[in-house]
Short mmCIF file of C-alpha atoms in Angstrom, two decimals:
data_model
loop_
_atom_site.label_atom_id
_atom_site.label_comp_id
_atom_site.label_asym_id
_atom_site.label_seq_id
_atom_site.Cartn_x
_atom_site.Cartn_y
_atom_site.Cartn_z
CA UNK A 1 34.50 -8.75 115.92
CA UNK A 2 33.84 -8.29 119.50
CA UNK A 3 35.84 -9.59 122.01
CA UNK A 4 35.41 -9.50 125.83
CA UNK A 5 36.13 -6.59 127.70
CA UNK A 6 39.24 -6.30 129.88
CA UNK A 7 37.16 -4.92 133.26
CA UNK A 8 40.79 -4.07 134.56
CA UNK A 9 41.64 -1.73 131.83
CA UNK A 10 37.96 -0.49 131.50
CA UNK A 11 37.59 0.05 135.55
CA UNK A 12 34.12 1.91 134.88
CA UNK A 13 32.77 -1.07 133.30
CA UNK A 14 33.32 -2.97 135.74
CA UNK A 15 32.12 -1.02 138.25
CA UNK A 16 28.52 -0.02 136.25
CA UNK A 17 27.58 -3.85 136.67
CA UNK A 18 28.38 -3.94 139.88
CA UNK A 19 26.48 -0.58 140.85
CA UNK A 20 23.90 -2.55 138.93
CA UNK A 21 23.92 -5.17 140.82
CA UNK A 22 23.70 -3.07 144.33
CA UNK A 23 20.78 -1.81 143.26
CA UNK A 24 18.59 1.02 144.81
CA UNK A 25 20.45 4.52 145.21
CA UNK A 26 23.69 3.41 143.89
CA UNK A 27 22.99 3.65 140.32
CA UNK A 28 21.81 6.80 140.89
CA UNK A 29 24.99 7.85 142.14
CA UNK A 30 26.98 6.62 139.69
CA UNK A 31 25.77 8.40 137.02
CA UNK A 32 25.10 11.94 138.73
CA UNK A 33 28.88 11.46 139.61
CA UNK A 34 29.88 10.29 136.33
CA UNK A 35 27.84 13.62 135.03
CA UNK A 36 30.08 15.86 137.12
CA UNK A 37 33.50 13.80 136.71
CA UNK A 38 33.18 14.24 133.13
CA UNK A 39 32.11 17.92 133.07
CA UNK A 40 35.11 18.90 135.28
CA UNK A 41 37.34 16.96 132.43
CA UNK A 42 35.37 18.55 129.69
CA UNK A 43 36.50 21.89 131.25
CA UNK A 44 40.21 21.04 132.35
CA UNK A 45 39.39 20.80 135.79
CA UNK A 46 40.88 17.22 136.41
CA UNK A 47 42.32 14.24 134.12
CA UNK A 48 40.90 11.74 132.23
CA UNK A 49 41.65 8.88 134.40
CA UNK A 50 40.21 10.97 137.40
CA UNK A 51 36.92 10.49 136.49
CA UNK A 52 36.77 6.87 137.79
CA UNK A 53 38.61 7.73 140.56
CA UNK A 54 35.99 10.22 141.57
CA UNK A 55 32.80 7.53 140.90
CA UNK A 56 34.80 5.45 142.95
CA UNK A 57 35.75 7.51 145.60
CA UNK A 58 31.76 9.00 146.04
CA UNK A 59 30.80 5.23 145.35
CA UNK A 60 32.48 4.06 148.55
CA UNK A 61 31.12 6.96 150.51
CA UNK A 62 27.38 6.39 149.81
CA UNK A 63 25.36 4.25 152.12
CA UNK A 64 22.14 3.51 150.63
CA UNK A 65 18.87 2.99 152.28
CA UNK A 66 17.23 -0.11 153.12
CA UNK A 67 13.86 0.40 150.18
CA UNK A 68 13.71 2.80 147.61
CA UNK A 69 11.49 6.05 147.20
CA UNK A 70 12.33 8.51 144.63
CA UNK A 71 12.67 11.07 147.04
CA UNK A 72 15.77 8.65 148.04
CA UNK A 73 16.76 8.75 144.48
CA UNK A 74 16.84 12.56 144.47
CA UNK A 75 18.26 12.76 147.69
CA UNK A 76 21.11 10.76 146.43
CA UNK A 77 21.62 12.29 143.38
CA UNK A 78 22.14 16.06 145.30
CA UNK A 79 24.32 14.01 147.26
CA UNK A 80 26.20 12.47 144.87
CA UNK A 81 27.08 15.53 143.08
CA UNK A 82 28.17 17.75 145.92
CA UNK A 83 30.57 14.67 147.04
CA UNK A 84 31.33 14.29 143.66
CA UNK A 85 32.04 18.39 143.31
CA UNK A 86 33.80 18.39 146.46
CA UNK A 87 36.29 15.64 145.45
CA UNK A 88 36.82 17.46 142.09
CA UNK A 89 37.79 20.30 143.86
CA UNK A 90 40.42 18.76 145.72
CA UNK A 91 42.15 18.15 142.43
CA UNK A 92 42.06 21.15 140.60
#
């Protein structure tokens, strides 16, 4: 039985359909900070609950362009994962 989700106790939920929504880069981000949020948990670098915090936090901090190349894409990935590192390292 499947029943609907609770987007305020699944935050990253929430926040994935809304990145969808946004559009261009911001996907892009998402997941390349997702990839590093939940490699610095894998190791014991930062909590579980810190790795929507730090999606968030790199979300909020990305300003995407105005049309989409994928040399934006990559662009925002690199960047995405350096803010994401960066804010990762603050918690450890």
């Amino acid at each position: 039985q499947f029943e609907p989700l609770d987007e305020e106790v699944f935050n990253s939920v929430k926040l994935a359909r809304e990145v969808g929504t946004r559009g261009l880069t911001y996907p892009a981000v998402y997941n390349a900070s997702n990839e590093q949020a939940v490699d610095a948990f894998h190791d014991g670098k930062i909590g579980f609950t810190d790795i929507t915090e730090i999606i968030e936090a790199t979300l909020a901090q990305h300003t995407a362009p105005e049309s989409l190349s994928l040399e934006e894409v990559l662009e925002a990935e690199l960047w995405a994962r350096a803010t994401a590192d960066s804010l990762i390292a603050k918690l450890s």
